Short mmCIF file of C-alpha atoms in Angstrom, two decimals:
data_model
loop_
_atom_site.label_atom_id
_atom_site.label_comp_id
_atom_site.label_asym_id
_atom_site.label_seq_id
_atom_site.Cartn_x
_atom_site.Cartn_y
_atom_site.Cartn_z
CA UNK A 1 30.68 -17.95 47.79
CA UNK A 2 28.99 -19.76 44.80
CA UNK A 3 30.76 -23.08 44.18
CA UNK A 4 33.09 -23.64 41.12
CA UNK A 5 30.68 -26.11 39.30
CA UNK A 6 27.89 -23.22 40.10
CA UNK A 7 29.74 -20.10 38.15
CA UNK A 8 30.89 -22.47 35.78
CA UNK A 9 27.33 -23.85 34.53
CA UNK A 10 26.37 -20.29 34.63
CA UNK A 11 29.20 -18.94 32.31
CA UNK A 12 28.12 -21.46 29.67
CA UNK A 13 24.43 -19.94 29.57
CA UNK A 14 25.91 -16.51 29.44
CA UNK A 15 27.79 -18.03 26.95
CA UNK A 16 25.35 -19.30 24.88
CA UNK A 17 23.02 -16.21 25.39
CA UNK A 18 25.98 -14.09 24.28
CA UNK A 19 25.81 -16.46 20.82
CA UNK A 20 22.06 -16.25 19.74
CA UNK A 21 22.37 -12.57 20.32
CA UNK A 22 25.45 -12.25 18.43
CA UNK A 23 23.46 -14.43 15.08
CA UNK A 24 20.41 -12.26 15.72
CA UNK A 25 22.97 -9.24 15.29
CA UNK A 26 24.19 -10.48 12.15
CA UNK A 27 20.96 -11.26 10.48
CA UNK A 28 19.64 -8.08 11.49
CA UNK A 29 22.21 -6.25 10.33
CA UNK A 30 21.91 -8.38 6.91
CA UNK A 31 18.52 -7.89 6.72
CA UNK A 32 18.51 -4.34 7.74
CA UNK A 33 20.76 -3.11 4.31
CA UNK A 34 18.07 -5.25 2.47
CA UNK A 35 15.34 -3.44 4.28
CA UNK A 36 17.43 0.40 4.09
CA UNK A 37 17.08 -0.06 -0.06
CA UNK A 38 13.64 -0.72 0.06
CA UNK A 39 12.26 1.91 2.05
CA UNK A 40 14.74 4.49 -0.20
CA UNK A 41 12.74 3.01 -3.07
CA UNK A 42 9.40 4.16 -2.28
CA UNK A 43 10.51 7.75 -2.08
CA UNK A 44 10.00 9.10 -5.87
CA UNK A 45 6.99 8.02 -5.82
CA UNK A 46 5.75 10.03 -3.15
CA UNK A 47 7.45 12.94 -3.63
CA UNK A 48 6.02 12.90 -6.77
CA UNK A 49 2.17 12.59 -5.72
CA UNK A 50 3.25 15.34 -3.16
CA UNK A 51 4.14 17.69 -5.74
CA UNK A 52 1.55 16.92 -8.16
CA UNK A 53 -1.29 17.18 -5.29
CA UNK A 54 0.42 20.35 -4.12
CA UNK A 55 0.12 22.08 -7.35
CA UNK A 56 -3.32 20.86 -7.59
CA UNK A 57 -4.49 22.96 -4.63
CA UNK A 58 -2.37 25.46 -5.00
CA UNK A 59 -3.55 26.06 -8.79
CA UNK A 60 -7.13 25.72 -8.52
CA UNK A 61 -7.57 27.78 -5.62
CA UNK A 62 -10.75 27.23 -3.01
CA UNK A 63 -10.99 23.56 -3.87
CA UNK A 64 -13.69 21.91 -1.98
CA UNK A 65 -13.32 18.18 -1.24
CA UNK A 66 -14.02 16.09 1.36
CA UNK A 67 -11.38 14.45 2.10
CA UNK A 68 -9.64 18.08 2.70
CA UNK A 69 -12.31 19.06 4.62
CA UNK A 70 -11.79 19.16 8.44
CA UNK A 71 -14.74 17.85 10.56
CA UNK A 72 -15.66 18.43 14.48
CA UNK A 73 -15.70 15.51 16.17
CA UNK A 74 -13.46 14.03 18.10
CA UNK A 75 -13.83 10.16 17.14
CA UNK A 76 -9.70 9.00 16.19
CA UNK A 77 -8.47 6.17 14.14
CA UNK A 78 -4.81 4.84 14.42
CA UNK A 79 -2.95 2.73 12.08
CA UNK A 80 -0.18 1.23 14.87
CA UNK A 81 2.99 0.05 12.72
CA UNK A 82 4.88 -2.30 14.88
CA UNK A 83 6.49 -5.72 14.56
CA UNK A 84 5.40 -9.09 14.81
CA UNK A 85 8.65 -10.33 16.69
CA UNK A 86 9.90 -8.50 20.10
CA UNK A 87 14.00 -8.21 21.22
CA UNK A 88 14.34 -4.99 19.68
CA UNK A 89 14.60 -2.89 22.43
CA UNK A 90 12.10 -0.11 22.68
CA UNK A 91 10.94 -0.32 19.07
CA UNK A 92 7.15 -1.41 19.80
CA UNK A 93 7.21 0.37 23.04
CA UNK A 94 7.80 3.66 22.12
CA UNK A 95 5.63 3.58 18.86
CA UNK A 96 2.32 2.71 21.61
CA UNK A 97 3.41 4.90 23.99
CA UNK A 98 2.22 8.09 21.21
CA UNK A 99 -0.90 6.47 21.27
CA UNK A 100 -1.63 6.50 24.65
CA UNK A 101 0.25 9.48 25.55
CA UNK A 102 -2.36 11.11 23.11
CA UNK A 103 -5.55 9.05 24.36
CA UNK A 104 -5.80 9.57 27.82
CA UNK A 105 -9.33 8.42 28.19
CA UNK A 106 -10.28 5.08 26.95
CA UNK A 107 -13.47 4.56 24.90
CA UNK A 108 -15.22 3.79 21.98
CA UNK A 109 -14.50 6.47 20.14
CA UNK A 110 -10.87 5.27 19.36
CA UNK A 111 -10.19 2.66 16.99
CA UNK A 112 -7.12 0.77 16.11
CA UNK A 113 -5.77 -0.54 12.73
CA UNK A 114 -2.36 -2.61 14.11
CA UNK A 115 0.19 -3.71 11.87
CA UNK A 116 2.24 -5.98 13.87
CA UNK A 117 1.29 -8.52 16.40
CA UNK A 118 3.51 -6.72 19.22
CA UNK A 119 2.02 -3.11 19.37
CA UNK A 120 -1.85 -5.08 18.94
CA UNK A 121 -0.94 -7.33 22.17
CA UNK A 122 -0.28 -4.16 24.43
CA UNK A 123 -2.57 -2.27 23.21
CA UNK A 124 -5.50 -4.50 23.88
CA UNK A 125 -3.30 -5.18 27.01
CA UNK A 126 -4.15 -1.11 27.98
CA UNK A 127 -7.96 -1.99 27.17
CA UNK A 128 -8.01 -0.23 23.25
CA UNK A 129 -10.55 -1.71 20.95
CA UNK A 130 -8.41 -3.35 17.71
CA UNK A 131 -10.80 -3.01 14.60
CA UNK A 132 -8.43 -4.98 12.54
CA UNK A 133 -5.24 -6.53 12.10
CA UNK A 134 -2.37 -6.63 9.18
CA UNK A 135 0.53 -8.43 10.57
CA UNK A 136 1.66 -9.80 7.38
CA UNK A 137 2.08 -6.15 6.27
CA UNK A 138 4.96 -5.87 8.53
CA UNK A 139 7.06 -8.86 7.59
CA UNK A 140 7.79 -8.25 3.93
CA UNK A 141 5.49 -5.02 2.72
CA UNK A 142 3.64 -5.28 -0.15
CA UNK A 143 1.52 -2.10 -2.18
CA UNK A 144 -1.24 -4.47 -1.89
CA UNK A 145 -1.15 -4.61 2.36
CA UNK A 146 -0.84 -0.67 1.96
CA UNK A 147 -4.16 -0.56 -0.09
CA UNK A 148 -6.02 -2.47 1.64
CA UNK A 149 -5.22 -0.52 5.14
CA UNK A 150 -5.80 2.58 2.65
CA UNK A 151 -8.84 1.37 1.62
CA UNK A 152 -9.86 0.15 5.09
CA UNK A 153 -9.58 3.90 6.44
CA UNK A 154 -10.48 5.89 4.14
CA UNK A 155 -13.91 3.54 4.33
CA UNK A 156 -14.30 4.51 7.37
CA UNK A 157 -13.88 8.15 6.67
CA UNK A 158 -16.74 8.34 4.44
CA UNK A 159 -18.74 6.58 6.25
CA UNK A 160 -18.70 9.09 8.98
CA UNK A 161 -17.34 6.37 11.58
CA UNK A 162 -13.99 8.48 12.46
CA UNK A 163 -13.24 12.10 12.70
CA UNK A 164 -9.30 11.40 11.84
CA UNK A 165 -7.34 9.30 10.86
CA UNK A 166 -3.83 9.34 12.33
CA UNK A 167 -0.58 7.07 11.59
CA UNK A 168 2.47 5.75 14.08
CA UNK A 169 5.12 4.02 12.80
CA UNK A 170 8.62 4.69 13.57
CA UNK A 171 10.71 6.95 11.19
CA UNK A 172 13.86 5.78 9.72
CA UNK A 173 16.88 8.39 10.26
CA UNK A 174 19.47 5.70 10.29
CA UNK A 175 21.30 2.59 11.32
CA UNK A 176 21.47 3.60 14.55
CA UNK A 177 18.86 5.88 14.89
CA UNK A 178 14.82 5.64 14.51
CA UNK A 179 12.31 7.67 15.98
CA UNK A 180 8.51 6.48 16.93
CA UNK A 181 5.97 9.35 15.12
CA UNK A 182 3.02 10.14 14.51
CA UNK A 183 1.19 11.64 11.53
CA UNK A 184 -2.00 12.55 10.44
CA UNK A 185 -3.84 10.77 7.36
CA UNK A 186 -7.11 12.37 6.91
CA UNK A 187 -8.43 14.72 7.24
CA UNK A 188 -5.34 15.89 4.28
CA UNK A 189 -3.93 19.32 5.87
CA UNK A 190 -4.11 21.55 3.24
CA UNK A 191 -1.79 23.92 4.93
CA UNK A 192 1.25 21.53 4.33
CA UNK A 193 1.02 22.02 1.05
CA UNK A 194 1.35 25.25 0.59
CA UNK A 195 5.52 25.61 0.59
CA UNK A 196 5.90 23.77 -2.87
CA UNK A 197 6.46 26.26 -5.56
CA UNK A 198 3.87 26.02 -8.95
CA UNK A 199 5.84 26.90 -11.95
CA UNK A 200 3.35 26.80 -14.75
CA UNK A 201 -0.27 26.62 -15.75
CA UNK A 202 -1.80 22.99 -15.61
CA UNK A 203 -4.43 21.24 -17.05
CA UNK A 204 -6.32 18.56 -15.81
CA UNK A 205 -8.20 16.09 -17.81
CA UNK A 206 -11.23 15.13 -16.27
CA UNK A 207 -11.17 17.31 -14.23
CA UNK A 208 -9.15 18.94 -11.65
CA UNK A 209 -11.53 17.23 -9.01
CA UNK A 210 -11.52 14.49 -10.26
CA UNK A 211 -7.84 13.96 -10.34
CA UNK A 212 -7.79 14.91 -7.19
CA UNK A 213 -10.56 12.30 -6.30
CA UNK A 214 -8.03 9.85 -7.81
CA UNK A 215 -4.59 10.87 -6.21
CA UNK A 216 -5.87 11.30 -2.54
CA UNK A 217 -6.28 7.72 -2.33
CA UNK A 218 -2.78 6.83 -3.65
CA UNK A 219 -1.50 9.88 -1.93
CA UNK A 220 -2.85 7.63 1.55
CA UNK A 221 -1.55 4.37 0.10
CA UNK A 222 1.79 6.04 -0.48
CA UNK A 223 2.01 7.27 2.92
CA UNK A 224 0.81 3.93 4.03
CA UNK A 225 3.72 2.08 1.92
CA UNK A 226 6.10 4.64 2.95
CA UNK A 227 5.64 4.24 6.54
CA UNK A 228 5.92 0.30 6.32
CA UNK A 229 9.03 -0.10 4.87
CA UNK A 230 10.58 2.83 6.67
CA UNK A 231 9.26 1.04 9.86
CA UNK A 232 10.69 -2.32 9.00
CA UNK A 233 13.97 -1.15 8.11
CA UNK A 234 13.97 0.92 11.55
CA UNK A 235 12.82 -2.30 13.21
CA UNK A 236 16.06 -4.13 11.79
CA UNK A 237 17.82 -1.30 12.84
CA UNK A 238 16.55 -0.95 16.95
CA UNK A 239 16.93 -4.79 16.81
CA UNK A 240 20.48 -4.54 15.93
CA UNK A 241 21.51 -2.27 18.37
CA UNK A 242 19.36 -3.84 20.95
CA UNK A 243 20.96 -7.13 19.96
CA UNK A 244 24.57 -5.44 20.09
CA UNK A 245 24.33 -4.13 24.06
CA UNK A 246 23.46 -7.60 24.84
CA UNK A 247 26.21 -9.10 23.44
CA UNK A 248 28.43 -6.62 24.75
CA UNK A 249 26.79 -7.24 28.22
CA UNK A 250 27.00 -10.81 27.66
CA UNK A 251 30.70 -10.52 27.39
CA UNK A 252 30.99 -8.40 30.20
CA UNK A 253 29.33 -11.07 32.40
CA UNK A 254 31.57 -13.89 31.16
CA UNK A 255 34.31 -11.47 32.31
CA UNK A 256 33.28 -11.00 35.34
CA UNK A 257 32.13 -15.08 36.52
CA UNK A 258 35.63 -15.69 34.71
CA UNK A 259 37.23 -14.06 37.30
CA UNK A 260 34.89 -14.66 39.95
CA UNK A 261 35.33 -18.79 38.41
CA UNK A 262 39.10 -18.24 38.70
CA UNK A 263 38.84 -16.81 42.30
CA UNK A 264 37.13 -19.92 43.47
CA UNK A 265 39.60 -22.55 41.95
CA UNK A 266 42.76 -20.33 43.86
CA UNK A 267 40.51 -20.46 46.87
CA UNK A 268 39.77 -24.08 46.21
CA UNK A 269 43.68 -25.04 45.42
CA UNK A 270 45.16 -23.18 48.73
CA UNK A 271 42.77 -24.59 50.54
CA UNK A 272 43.86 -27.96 49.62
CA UNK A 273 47.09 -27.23 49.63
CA UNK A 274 46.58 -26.39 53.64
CA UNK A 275 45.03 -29.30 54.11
CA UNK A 276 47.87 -31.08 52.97
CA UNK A 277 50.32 -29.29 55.33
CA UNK A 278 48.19 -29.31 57.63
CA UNK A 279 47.95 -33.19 57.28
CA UNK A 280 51.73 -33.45 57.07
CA UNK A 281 52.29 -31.04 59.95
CA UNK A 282 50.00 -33.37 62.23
CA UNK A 283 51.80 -36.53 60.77
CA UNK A 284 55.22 -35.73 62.46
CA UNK B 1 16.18 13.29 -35.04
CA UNK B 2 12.85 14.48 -33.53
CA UNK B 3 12.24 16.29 -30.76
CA UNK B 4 12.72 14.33 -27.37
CA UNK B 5 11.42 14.12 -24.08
CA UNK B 6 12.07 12.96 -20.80
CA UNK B 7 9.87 10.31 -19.99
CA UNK B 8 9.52 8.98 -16.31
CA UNK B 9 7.48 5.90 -15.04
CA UNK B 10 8.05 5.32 -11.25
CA UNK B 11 6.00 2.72 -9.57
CA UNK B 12 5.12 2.35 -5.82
CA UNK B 13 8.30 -0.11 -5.74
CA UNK B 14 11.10 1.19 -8.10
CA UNK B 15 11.86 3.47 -10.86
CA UNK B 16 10.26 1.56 -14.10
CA UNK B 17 11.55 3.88 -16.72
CA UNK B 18 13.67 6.23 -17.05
CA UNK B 19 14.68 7.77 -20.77
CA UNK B 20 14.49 10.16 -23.56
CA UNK B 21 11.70 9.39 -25.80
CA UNK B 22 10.42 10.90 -29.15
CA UNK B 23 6.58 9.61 -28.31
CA UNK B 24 3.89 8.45 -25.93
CA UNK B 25 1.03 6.44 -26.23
CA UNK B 26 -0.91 5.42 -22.74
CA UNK B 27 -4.57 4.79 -22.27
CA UNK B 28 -5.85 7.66 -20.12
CA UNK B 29 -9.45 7.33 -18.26
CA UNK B 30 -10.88 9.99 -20.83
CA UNK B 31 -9.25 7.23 -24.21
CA UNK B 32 -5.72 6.55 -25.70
CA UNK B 33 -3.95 9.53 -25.48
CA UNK B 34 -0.25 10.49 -27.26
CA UNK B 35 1.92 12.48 -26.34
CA UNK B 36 4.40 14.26 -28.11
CA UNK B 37 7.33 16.76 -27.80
CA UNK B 38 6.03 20.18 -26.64
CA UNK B 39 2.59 19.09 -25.90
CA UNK B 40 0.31 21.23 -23.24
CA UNK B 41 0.67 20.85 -19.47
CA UNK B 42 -1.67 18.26 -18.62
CA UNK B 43 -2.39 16.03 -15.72
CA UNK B 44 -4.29 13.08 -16.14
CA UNK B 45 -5.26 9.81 -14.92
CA UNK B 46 -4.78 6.14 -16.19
CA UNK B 47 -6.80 2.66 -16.38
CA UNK B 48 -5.02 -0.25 -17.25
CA UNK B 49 -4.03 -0.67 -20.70
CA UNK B 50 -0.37 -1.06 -23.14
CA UNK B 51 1.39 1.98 -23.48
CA UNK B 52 3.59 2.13 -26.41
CA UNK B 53 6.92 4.21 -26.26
CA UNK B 54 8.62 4.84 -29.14
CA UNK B 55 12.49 5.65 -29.05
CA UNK B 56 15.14 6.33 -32.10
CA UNK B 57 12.25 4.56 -34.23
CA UNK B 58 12.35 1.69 -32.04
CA UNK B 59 9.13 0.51 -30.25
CA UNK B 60 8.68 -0.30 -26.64
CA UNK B 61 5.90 -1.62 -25.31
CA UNK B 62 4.41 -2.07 -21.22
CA UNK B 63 1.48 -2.54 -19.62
CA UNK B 64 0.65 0.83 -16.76
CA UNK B 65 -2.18 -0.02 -13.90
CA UNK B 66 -4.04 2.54 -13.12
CA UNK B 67 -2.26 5.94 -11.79
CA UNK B 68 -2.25 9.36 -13.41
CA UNK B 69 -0.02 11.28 -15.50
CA UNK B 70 1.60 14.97 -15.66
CA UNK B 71 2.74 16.13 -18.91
CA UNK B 72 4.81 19.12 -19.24
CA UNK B 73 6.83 20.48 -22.27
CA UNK B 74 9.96 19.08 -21.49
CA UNK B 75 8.89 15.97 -19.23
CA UNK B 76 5.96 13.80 -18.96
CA UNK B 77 6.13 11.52 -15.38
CA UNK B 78 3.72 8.74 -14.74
CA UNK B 79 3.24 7.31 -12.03
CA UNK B 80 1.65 4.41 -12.23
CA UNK B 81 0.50 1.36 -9.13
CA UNK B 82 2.08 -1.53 -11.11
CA UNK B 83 3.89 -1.51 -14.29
CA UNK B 84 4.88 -4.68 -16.07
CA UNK B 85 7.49 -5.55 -19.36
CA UNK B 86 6.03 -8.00 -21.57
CA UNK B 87 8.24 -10.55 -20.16
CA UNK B 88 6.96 -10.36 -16.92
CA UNK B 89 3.63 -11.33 -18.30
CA UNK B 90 2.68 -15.06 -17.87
CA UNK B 91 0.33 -15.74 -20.96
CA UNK B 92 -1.69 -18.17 -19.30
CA UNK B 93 -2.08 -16.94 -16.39
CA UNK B 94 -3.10 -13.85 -17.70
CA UNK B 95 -6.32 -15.46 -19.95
CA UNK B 96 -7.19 -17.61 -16.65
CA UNK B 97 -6.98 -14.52 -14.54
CA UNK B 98 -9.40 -12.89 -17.75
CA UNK B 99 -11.86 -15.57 -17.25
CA UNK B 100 -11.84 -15.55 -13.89
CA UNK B 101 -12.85 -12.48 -13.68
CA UNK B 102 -15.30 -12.34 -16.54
CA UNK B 103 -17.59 -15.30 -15.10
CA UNK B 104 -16.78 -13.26 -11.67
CA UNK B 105 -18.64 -9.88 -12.96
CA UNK B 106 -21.32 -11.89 -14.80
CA UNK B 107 -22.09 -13.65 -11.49
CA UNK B 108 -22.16 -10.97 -9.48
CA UNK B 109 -21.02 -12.22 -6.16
CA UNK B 110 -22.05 -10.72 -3.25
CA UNK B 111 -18.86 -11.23 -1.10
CA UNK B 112 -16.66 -9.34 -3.62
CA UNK B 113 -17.09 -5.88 -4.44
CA UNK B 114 -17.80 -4.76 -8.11
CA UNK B 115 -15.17 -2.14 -8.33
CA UNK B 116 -12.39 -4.91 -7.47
CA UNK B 117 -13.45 -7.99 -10.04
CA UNK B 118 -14.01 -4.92 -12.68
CA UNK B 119 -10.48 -3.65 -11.65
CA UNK B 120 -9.12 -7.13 -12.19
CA UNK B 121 -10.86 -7.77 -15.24
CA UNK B 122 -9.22 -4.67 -16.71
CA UNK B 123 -5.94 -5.80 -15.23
CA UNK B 124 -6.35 -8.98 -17.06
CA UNK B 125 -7.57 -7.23 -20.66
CA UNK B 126 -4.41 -4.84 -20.33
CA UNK B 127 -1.97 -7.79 -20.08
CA UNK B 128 -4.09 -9.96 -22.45
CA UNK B 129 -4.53 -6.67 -25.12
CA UNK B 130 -0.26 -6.77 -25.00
CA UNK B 131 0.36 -10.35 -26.24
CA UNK B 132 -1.89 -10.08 -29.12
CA UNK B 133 -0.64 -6.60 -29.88
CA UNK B 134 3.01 -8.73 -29.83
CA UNK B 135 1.65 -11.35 -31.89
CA UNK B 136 0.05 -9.33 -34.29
CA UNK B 137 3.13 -7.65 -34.89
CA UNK B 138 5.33 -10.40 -35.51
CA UNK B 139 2.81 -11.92 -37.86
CA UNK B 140 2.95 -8.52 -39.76
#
């Protein structure tokens, strides 16, 4: 049996484990209502660009453009939204594990836009090629970080250096629940457009390609910005329920080496106690 | 009382304005454009430049960065990457940021692509184009 000054010493450093995790709770929690506005915020304006780009293809019929067009290949980008800080449970995990659950074979033909120094370090860990990095994108999102991954992709979509463009980030259903997903950016499906009802004639001024030529971009961007914010507030969100269980199991262990801590100074009391008699006893 | 309309400006970030409105005036890619009550469905897009938004007589001015615009009969909704109040313009750094990005585009440097220093430069007229528009009016 472990000595008294043994479980002792370790029920302070359960003790203190029990604290940080308890003040990471608490900022997360803090930061995650901060975080839960600001993804909300973004929402208009995408379902606004949604509509308006729906009606576009719906109203002008066979549009041709080439960002709607679908090509052969079978060359993949992924923009990886993690987070630049780890102890929130399966958060980064779970968004990298869609990547490679969908890339079994490794090669050159993958490339990988990371957001978040966490999901880029085990992903070059599993041997994928990282064409660039954002990880200030992920610690307070800006439009600008989204526009310049926008811009970065959609680069190398017309430049013929990717087939598709795909996103994973984690979606944000709430507080307590967040699920890792995965999207695709470009080639635009045309076909998810199609349930949005057109109520009227519209004109378009150029032209209708040409607004379209315009909104695809921010349509991306949106997307882009959407997907941050909804990925930081879920990252506030797995870290405060990560953060919770370890309290909890923090005090569960202080329980437990209390009582194992109280065992020991019984056993360590009797035993004295015998000794004493015992002493006596052999006194007389 | 004229005819109003609902007028919506969302940004990337928030909800910039939200209102009835008897008129519109916003600098669309194709020239200054105005929009009034009942006008024809139209979708358009924006460069940087003041829009002027007139309400109960009263006039109320912004500055809209790029985006596009869809005007309806009832509603007209822009949405717009950055909108700014003329308070949240800083004069000076607005005519340094003008500068800039004049010498910028004269110069022609390699490293930075044209679209972005013409972008800024626009950026920079917009905000620029608002404080003499305000000072203009108050010397009126």
């Amino acid at each position: 049996m472990a000595s008294m000054r043994d479980i002792k010493r370790r029920k302070t450093s359960v003790q203190s484990t029990g604290q940080i995790t308890k003040a990471m709770k608490l900022v997360s929690t803090a930061k995650l209502q901060k975080a839960k506005i600001k993804a909300e915020e973004t929402r208009p304006f995408f379902r606004k660009i949604y509509a308006t780009i729906s009606s576009i293809i719906k109203t002008s019929g066979n549009i041709k453009h080439p960002l709607l067009h679908e090509r052969e290949g079978n060359r993949h980008t992924y923009i990886v939204i993690t987070s630049n800080r780890g102890l929130a449970g399966g958060y980064n995990g779970n968004v990298c594990k869609l990547i490679y659950g969908k890339e079994k074979n490794i090669n050159q033909n993958v490339i990988i836009i990371a957001a978040g120094k966490k999901g880029s370090d085990i992903l070059k860990k599993k041997g994928f090629e990282i064409l660039s990095e954002h990880h200030n994108a992920v610690d307070v999102p800006t439009y600008v970080d989204a526009l310049n991954i926008g811009d970065e992709v959609l680069n190398l979509y017309k430049e013929n250096k990717t087939d598709k463009v795909y996103i994973a980030f984690t979606g944000f259903n709430s507080s307590i629940s967040q699920e890792a997903k995965i999207m695709r950016l470009l080639p635009l499906e045309a076909g998810n457009f199609e349930e949005e009802i057109v109520e009227e004639p519209m004109n378009y001024e150029p032209d209708a390609e040409e607004v379209l030529d315009q909104i695809i971009p921010k349509y991306i961007n949106s997307i882009i910005y959407g997907a941050l914010k909804e990925s930081v507030a879920s990252e506030h969100g797995a870290r405060m329920t990560a953060m919770d269980s370890a309290t909890n199991n923090a005090n569960d262990m202080i329980d437990k080496l209390a009582l194992q801590y109280n065992r020991a100074r019984q056993a360590s009391i009797t035993q004295e106690l015998s000794e004493i008699v015992g002493g006596a006893e052999a006194l007389k | 009382m004229a005819d109003t309309f609902k007028l919506h400006i969302v940004t990337p970030d928030k909800a910039f304005y939200d209102d009835d409105v008897n008129r519109v005036m916003f600098k669309s890619t194709e020239g200054d454009i105005a929009v009034l009550y009942d006008h024809i469905p139209l979708t358009t897009t924006l460069t940087s430049g003041i829009a002027i938004i007139y309400k109960d007589n009263k006039e109320i001015t912004a500055v809209l960065h790029g985006g596009f615009a869809e005007i309806k009969e009832e509603s007209v909704t822009i949405l717009s990457d950055a909108a700014e109040w003329p308070s949240d313009i800083d004069v000076d750094r607005a005519k340094a940021a003008k500068d800039r990005a004049e010498t910028r585009s004269r110069e022609q440097e390699e490293h930075i692509s044209q679209a972005r220093v013409n972008a800024s430069l626009m950026r920079a007229m917009a905000r620029v184009d608002l404080i003499e528009y305000h000072k203009n009016k108050s010397n009126d």
